[in-house]
Amino acid sequence: MWWLGAGGLTGCASGRNTVTGRITPEHFEFTTTVKKPRSNNEPGGWWAVCIHAQITQGDSGATSICKFEVGLPQRNRFQGDISLAHAQEVAADMANRAIYKVLVEAHPSTMHVTHCINFKKLYEPMLDEKIRGARVGACETEGAKTVHFGVSYHCDE
């Protein structure tokens, strides 16, 4: 399961929740939804992917799905061309950091939908800091692939 931790479990640090599950770059199967301009001087091009991530309550086992779209430019004014591999690495790294921060401090009674909302609010600025122009929101882009997943992650990795 991905993103386990909204419970009274002890995990990586004393008094905090256990957070397991690690999204990998391979989960970010970006689809080109807007092609880059032919001119190397113009920013443009867009990748998007819709992620359906399972959130599981540690103590109860209750689950919900957090749905979010990640959109990234293929070329921007700040960084120039952005490779697909780099986009996938950064998207995964920032997603893991954001969800860890949200879930490790989560109160056991917090509803899963709140975790998802808080994750998206934190994830977008973190991702935008690494790749300017990044967007995180509802799955709305026509042609974006939907990816479902659940992978284990352990604190000592």
mmCIF file of C-alpha atoms in Angstrom:
data_model
loop_
_atom_site.group_PDB
_atom_site.id
_atom_site.type_symbol
_atom_site.label_atom_id
_atom_site.label_comp_id
_atom_site.label_asym_id
_atom_site.label_seq_id
_atom_site.Cartn_x
_atom_site.Cartn_y
_atom_site.Cartn_z
ATOM 1 C CA MET A 1 0.000 0.000 0.000
ATOM 2 C CA TRP A 2 1.130 3.523 -0.577
ATOM 3 C CA TRP A 3 0.984 6.336 1.933
ATOM 4 C CA LEU A 4 0.233 4.510 5.166
ATOM 5 C CA GLY A 5 0.342 6.541 8.290
ATOM 6 C CA ALA A 6 -2.770 8.317 9.375
ATOM 7 C CA GLY A 7 -2.917 6.477 12.652
ATOM 8 C CA GLY A 8 -1.445 6.316 16.105
ATOM 9 C CA LEU A 9 1.451 4.134 15.060
ATOM 10 C CA THR A 10 5.052 4.752 15.996
ATOM 11 C CA GLY A 11 7.327 5.093 12.994
ATOM 12 C CA CYS A 12 10.520 6.756 11.894
ATOM 13 C CA ALA A 13 10.600 9.175 14.792
ATOM 14 C CA SER A 14 9.243 8.854 18.286
ATOM 15 C CA GLY A 15 5.684 10.125 18.612
ATOM 16 C CA ARG A 16 5.077 10.230 14.883
ATOM 17 C CA ASN A 17 3.048 8.115 12.500
ATOM 18 C CA THR A 18 4.525 5.398 10.329
ATOM 19 C CA VAL A 19 4.512 6.458 6.709
ATOM 20 C CA THR A 20 5.074 3.701 4.163
ATOM 21 C CA GLY A 21 4.825 3.685 0.424
ATOM 22 C CA ARG A 22 7.112 5.326 -2.017
ATOM 23 C CA ILE A 23 6.110 6.613 -5.398
ATOM 24 C CA THR A 24 8.859 6.057 -7.948
ATOM 25 C CA PRO A 25 9.779 8.017 -11.074
ATOM 26 C CA GLU A 26 8.304 5.181 -13.127
ATOM 27 C CA HIS A 27 4.840 5.999 -11.749
ATOM 28 C CA PHE A 28 5.001 9.358 -13.496
ATOM 29 C CA GLU A 29 4.078 8.100 -16.953
ATOM 30 C CA PHE A 30 3.775 11.574 -18.411
ATOM 31 C CA THR A 31 1.891 12.090 -21.652
ATOM 32 C CA THR A 32 2.787 14.975 -23.942
ATOM 33 C CA THR A 33 -0.405 17.010 -24.103
ATOM 34 C CA VAL A 34 1.140 20.066 -25.781
ATOM 35 C CA LYS A 35 4.114 19.741 -28.131
ATOM 36 C CA LYS A 36 7.193 21.919 -27.653
ATOM 37 C CA PRO A 37 7.591 24.776 -30.119
ATOM 38 C CA ARG A 38 10.152 24.167 -32.834
ATOM 39 C CA SER A 39 12.137 27.222 -31.794
ATOM 40 C CA ASN A 40 14.566 26.437 -28.977
ATOM 41 C CA ASN A 41 14.087 29.951 -27.626
ATOM 42 C CA GLU A 42 10.396 29.620 -26.840
ATOM 43 C CA PRO A 43 9.127 27.996 -23.656
ATOM 44 C CA GLY A 44 6.391 25.455 -24.168
ATOM 45 C CA GLY A 45 5.377 21.865 -24.342
ATOM 46 C CA TRP A 46 3.489 20.176 -21.523
ATOM 47 C CA TRP A 47 3.485 16.793 -19.846
ATOM 48 C CA ALA A 48 0.640 15.579 -17.662
ATOM 49 C CA VAL A 49 -0.220 12.462 -15.679
ATOM 50 C CA CYS A 50 -3.168 11.658 -13.417
ATOM 51 C CA ILE A 51 -2.209 9.718 -10.281
ATOM 52 C CA HIS A 52 -4.619 7.665 -8.167
ATOM 53 C CA ALA A 53 -2.789 6.966 -4.899
ATOM 54 C CA GLN A 54 -4.144 4.872 -2.071
ATOM 55 C CA ILE A 55 -4.095 6.321 1.444
ATOM 56 C CA THR A 56 -4.580 3.768 4.240
ATOM 57 C CA GLN A 57 -5.365 4.445 7.892
ATOM 58 C CA GLY A 58 -2.740 2.546 9.871
ATOM 59 C CA ASP A 59 -4.865 1.471 12.852
ATOM 60 C CA SER A 60 -8.151 0.776 11.079
ATOM 61 C CA GLY A 61 -7.037 -0.233 7.608
ATOM 62 C CA ALA A 62 -9.606 2.153 6.084
ATOM 63 C CA THR A 63 -8.536 3.324 2.649
ATOM 64 C CA SER A 64 -9.292 6.116 0.226
ATOM 65 C CA ILE A 65 -7.877 7.252 -3.094
ATOM 66 C CA CYS A 66 -6.132 10.589 -3.544
ATOM 67 C CA LYS A 67 -6.482 11.678 -7.174
ATOM 68 C CA PHE A 68 -4.245 14.392 -8.538
ATOM 69 C CA GLU A 69 -2.784 15.531 -11.812
ATOM 70 C CA VAL A 70 0.823 16.598 -12.201
ATOM 71 C CA GLY A 71 1.593 18.897 -15.105
ATOM 72 C CA LEU A 72 5.079 20.028 -16.067
ATOM 73 C CA PRO A 73 6.530 22.183 -18.821
ATOM 74 C CA GLN A 74 8.876 20.539 -21.303
ATOM 75 C CA ARG A 75 10.775 23.809 -21.706
ATOM 76 C CA ASN A 76 10.629 26.919 -19.564
ATOM 77 C CA ARG A 77 12.382 30.295 -19.474
ATOM 78 C CA PHE A 78 14.276 29.461 -16.297
ATOM 79 C CA GLN A 79 15.703 26.000 -17.005
ATOM 80 C CA GLY A 80 15.389 25.571 -20.752
ATOM 81 C CA ASP A 81 14.674 22.030 -21.940
ATOM 82 C CA ILE A 82 13.613 19.640 -19.187
ATOM 83 C CA SER A 83 14.228 15.971 -19.854
ATOM 84 C CA LEU A 84 11.512 13.431 -19.189
ATOM 85 C CA ALA A 85 13.819 11.510 -16.836
ATOM 86 C CA HIS A 86 14.519 14.664 -14.801
ATOM 87 C CA ALA A 87 10.811 15.539 -14.688
ATOM 88 C CA GLN A 88 9.968 12.051 -13.413
ATOM 89 C CA GLU A 89 12.729 12.084 -10.763
ATOM 90 C CA VAL A 90 11.748 15.492 -9.431
ATOM 91 C CA ALA A 91 8.011 14.726 -9.477
ATOM 92 C CA ALA A 92 8.552 11.529 -7.478
ATOM 93 C CA ASP A 93 11.008 13.050 -5.004
ATOM 94 C CA MET A 94 8.799 16.042 -4.224
ATOM 95 C CA ALA A 95 5.653 13.846 -3.963
ATOM 96 C CA ASN A 96 7.367 11.611 -1.413
ATOM 97 C CA ARG A 97 8.630 14.569 0.593
ATOM 98 C CA ALA A 98 5.233 16.283 0.571
ATOM 99 C CA ILE A 99 3.164 13.254 1.582
ATOM 100 C CA TYR A 100 5.648 12.290 4.277
ATOM 101 C CA LYS A 101 5.395 15.772 5.786
ATOM 102 C CA VAL A 102 1.580 15.663 5.689
ATOM 103 C CA LEU A 103 1.150 12.153 7.066
ATOM 104 C CA VAL A 104 3.888 12.037 9.687
ATOM 105 C CA GLU A 105 2.176 14.846 11.575
ATOM 106 C CA ALA A 106 -1.404 13.735 10.840
ATOM 107 C CA HIS A 107 -3.829 13.355 13.726
ATOM 108 C CA PRO A 108 -5.491 9.905 13.870
ATOM 109 C CA SER A 109 -8.959 11.410 13.506
ATOM 110 C CA THR A 110 -8.150 13.443 10.372
ATOM 111 C CA MET A 111 -10.187 12.334 7.378
ATOM 112 C CA HIS A 112 -8.316 11.003 4.341
ATOM 113 C CA VAL A 113 -9.741 13.667 2.072
ATOM 114 C CA THR A 114 -7.993 16.256 4.249
ATOM 115 C CA HIS A 115 -4.656 14.448 3.800
ATOM 116 C CA CYS A 116 -5.125 14.550 0.032
ATOM 117 C CA ILE A 117 -6.012 18.263 0.023
ATOM 118 C CA ASN A 118 -3.078 19.113 2.283
ATOM 119 C CA PHE A 119 -0.737 17.026 0.138
ATOM 120 C CA LYS A 120 -1.731 18.824 -3.070
ATOM 121 C CA LYS A 121 -1.388 22.249 -1.418
ATOM 122 C CA LEU A 122 2.135 21.389 -0.265
ATOM 123 C CA TYR A 123 3.243 19.404 -3.312
ATOM 124 C CA GLU A 124 2.612 22.079 -5.939
ATOM 125 C CA PRO A 125 4.925 24.781 -4.508
ATOM 126 C CA MET A 126 7.601 22.186 -3.718
ATOM 127 C CA LEU A 127 7.476 20.896 -7.294
ATOM 128 C CA ASP A 128 7.324 24.402 -8.772
ATOM 129 C CA GLU A 129 10.480 25.328 -6.854
ATOM 130 C CA LYS A 130 12.330 22.542 -8.691
ATOM 131 C CA ILE A 131 10.640 22.878 -12.109
ATOM 132 C CA ARG A 132 9.175 26.327 -12.660
ATOM 133 C CA GLY A 133 5.652 26.257 -14.040
ATOM 134 C CA ALA A 134 4.690 22.921 -12.435
ATOM 135 C CA ARG A 135 1.023 22.428 -11.585
ATOM 136 C CA VAL A 136 -0.776 19.991 -9.281
ATOM 137 C CA GLY A 137 -4.547 19.795 -9.270
ATOM 138 C CA ALA A 138 -7.573 17.825 -10.339
ATOM 139 C CA CYS A 139 -7.263 15.249 -13.135
ATOM 140 C CA GLU A 140 -8.643 17.301 -16.017
ATOM 141 C CA THR A 141 -6.169 17.296 -18.908
ATOM 142 C CA GLU A 142 -7.510 15.447 -21.902
ATOM 143 C CA GLY A 143 -5.175 12.666 -22.981
ATOM 144 C CA ALA A 144 -3.251 12.438 -19.686
ATOM 145 C CA LYS A 145 -2.646 8.849 -18.635
ATOM 146 C CA THR A 146 -4.065 7.647 -15.305
ATOM 147 C CA VAL A 147 -1.670 5.649 -13.133
ATOM 148 C CA HIS A 148 -2.681 3.584 -10.067
ATOM 149 C CA PHE A 149 -0.100 2.311 -7.616
ATOM 150 C CA GLY A 150 0.871 1.048 -4.177
ATOM 151 C CA VAL A 151 4.544 0.407 -3.298
ATOM 152 C CA SER A 152 6.125 -0.259 0.124
ATOM 153 C CA TYR A 153 8.615 2.154 1.635
ATOM 154 C CA HIS A 154 10.512 1.681 4.892
ATOM 155 C CA CYS A 155 11.987 4.409 7.080
ATOM 156 C CA ASP A 156 15.485 2.948 6.993
ATOM 157 C CA GLU A 157 15.863 3.206 3.212
#
